[in-house]
Coordinates of C-alpha atoms in Angstrom, one line a residue:
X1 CA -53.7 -15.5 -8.9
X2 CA -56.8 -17.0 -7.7
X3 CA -56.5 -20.0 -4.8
X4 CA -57.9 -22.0 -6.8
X5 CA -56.1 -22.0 -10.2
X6 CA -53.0 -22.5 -7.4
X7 CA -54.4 -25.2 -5.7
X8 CA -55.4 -27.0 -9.5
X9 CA -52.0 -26.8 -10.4
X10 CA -50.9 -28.5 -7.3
X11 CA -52.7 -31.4 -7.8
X12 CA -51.4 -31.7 -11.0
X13 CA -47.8 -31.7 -10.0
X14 CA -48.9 -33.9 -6.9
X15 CA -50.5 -36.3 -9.7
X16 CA -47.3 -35.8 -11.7
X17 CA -44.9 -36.7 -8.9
X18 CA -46.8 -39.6 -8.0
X19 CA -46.8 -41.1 -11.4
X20 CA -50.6 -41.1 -12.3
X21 CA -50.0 -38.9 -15.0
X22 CA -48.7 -40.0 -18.5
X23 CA -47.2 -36.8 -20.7
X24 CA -48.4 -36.3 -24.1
X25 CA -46.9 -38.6 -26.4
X26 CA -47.3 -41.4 -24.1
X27 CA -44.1 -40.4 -22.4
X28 CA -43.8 -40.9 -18.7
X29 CA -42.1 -38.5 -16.1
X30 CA -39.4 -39.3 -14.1
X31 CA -37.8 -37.5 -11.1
X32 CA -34.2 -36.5 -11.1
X33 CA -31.9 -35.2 -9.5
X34 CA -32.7 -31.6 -7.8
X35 CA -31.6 -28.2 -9.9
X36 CA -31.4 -24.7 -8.6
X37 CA -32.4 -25.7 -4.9
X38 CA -35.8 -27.6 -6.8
X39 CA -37.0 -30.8 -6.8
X40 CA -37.6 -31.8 -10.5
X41 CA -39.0 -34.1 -13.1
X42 CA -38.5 -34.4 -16.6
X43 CA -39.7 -36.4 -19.2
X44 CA -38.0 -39.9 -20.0
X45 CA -37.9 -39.9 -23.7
X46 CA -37.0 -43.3 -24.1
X47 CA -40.7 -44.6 -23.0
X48 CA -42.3 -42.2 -25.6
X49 CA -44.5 -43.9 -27.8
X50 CA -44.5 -41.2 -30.3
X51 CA -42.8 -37.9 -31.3
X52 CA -45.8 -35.9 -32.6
X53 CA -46.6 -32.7 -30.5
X54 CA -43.3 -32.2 -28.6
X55 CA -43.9 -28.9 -27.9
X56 CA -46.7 -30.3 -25.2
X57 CA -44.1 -31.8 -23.1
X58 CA -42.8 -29.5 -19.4
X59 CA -40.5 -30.0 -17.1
X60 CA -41.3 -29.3 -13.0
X61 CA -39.4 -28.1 -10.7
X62 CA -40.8 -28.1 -6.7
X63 CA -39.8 -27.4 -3.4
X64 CA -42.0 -28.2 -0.2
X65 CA -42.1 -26.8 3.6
X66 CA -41.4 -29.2 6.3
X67 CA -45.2 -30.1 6.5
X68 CA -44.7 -31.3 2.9
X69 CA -47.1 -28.5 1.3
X70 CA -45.8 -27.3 -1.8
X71 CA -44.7 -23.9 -1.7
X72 CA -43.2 -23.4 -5.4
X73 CA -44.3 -24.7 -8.3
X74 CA -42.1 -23.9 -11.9
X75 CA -43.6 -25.3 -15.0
X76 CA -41.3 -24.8 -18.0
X77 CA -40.9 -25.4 -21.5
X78 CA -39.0 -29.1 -21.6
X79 CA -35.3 -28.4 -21.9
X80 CA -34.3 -31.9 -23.7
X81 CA -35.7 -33.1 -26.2
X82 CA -35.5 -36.7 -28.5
X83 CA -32.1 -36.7 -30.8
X84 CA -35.0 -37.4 -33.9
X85 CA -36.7 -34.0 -32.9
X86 CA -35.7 -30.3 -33.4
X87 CA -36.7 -28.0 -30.8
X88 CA -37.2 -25.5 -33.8
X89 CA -39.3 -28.1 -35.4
X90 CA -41.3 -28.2 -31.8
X91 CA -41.4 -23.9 -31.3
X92 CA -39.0 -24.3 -28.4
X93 CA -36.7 -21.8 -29.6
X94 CA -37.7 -19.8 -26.6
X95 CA -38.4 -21.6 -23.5
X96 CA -40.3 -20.3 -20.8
X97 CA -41.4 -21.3 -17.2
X98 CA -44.9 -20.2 -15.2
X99 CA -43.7 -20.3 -11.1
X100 CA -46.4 -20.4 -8.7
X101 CA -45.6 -19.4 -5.5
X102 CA -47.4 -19.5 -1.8
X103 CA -47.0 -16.2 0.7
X104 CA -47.7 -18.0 3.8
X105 CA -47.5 -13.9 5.6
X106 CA -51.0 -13.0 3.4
X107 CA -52.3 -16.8 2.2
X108 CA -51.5 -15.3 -1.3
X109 CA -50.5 -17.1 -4.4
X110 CA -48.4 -15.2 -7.0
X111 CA -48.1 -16.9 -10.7
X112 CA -45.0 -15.0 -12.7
X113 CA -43.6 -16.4 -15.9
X114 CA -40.5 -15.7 -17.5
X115 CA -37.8 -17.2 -20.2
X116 CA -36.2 -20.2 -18.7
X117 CA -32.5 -19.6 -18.3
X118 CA -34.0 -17.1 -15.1
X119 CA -35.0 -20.5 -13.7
X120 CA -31.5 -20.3 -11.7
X121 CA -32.7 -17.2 -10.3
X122 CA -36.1 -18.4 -9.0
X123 CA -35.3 -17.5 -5.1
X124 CA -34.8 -14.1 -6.2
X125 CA -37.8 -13.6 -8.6
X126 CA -40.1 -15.1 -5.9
X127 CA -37.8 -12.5 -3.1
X128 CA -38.9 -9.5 -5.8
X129 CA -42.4 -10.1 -6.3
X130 CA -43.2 -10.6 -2.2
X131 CA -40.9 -7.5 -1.7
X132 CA -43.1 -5.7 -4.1
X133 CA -46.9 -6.5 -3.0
X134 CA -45.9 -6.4 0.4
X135 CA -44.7 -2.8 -0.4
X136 CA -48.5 -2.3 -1.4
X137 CA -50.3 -4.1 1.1
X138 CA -48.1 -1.5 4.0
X139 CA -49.2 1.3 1.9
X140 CA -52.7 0.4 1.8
X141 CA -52.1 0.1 5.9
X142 CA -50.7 3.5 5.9
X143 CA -53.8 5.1 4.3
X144 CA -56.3 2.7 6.7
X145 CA -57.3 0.3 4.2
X146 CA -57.8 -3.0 5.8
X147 CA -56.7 -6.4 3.9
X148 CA -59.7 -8.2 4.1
X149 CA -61.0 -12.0 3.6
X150 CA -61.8 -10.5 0.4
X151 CA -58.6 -8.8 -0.9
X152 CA -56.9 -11.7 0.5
X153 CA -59.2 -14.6 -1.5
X154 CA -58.8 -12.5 -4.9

């Protein structure tokens, strides 16, 4: 994924978290409790101003370093919805998450997506993907290629 797309959805969750961003509808976010090891914030329902266009509405899930940079990012398709609205009516019938994901070892960012009920498993997704580009960044070592500013910046 290119540093930039990563660092553009950053600032949206940043914007997001600190409550400068209303969701569609006019619904507002609100941060709950953490899930899966991830700080999170869904959408309050009960300040939505309409129910039209449902299926625009995510849920995020975070976690930060100790500097407070964010390090994962998990945008899914929102889990609740309004009693009035049917997630059928909405296309929710299959929910899915995009996690974005910082390698602090190579300064990459990795962007996977997959159904949400593997949202549980996010640790292990994000252990799998590093395990596997690393395993081509030492083969590229092994034959002499470098990783370069402009691998690395890709």
């Amino acid at each position: 994924m290119h540093r930039r797309h990563g660092k553009e959805r950053q600032t949206a969750i940043q914007n997001i978290i600190r409550g400068l961003i209303i969701a569609p509808n006019g619904c507002a976010y609100e941060k709950r409790n953490s899930r899966h090891g991830l700080e999170s914030i869904f959408v309050d329902f009960n300040k939505c101003t309409n129910h039209s266009q449902m299926s625009l509405v995510r849920d995020y899930f975070y976690k930060l370093d100790a500097a407070g940079n964010y390090m994962t990012m998990v945008e899914c398709s929102a889990e609740e919805f309004p009693a009035n609205v049917s997630p059928i009516s909405v296309g929710a019938i299959n929910p899915r998450c995009e996690h974005t994901f910082y390698d602090p070892k190579f300064n990459f960012i990795y962007q996977v997506k997959y159904p949400r009920p593997l949202l549980a498993d996010w640790e292990n997704i994000e252990l799998k993907v590093r395990t596997m580009v690393r395993s081509f960044i030492a083969d590229w070592e092994l034959i002499g290629i470098e990783l370069t500013n402009e691998i690395n910046g890709w």
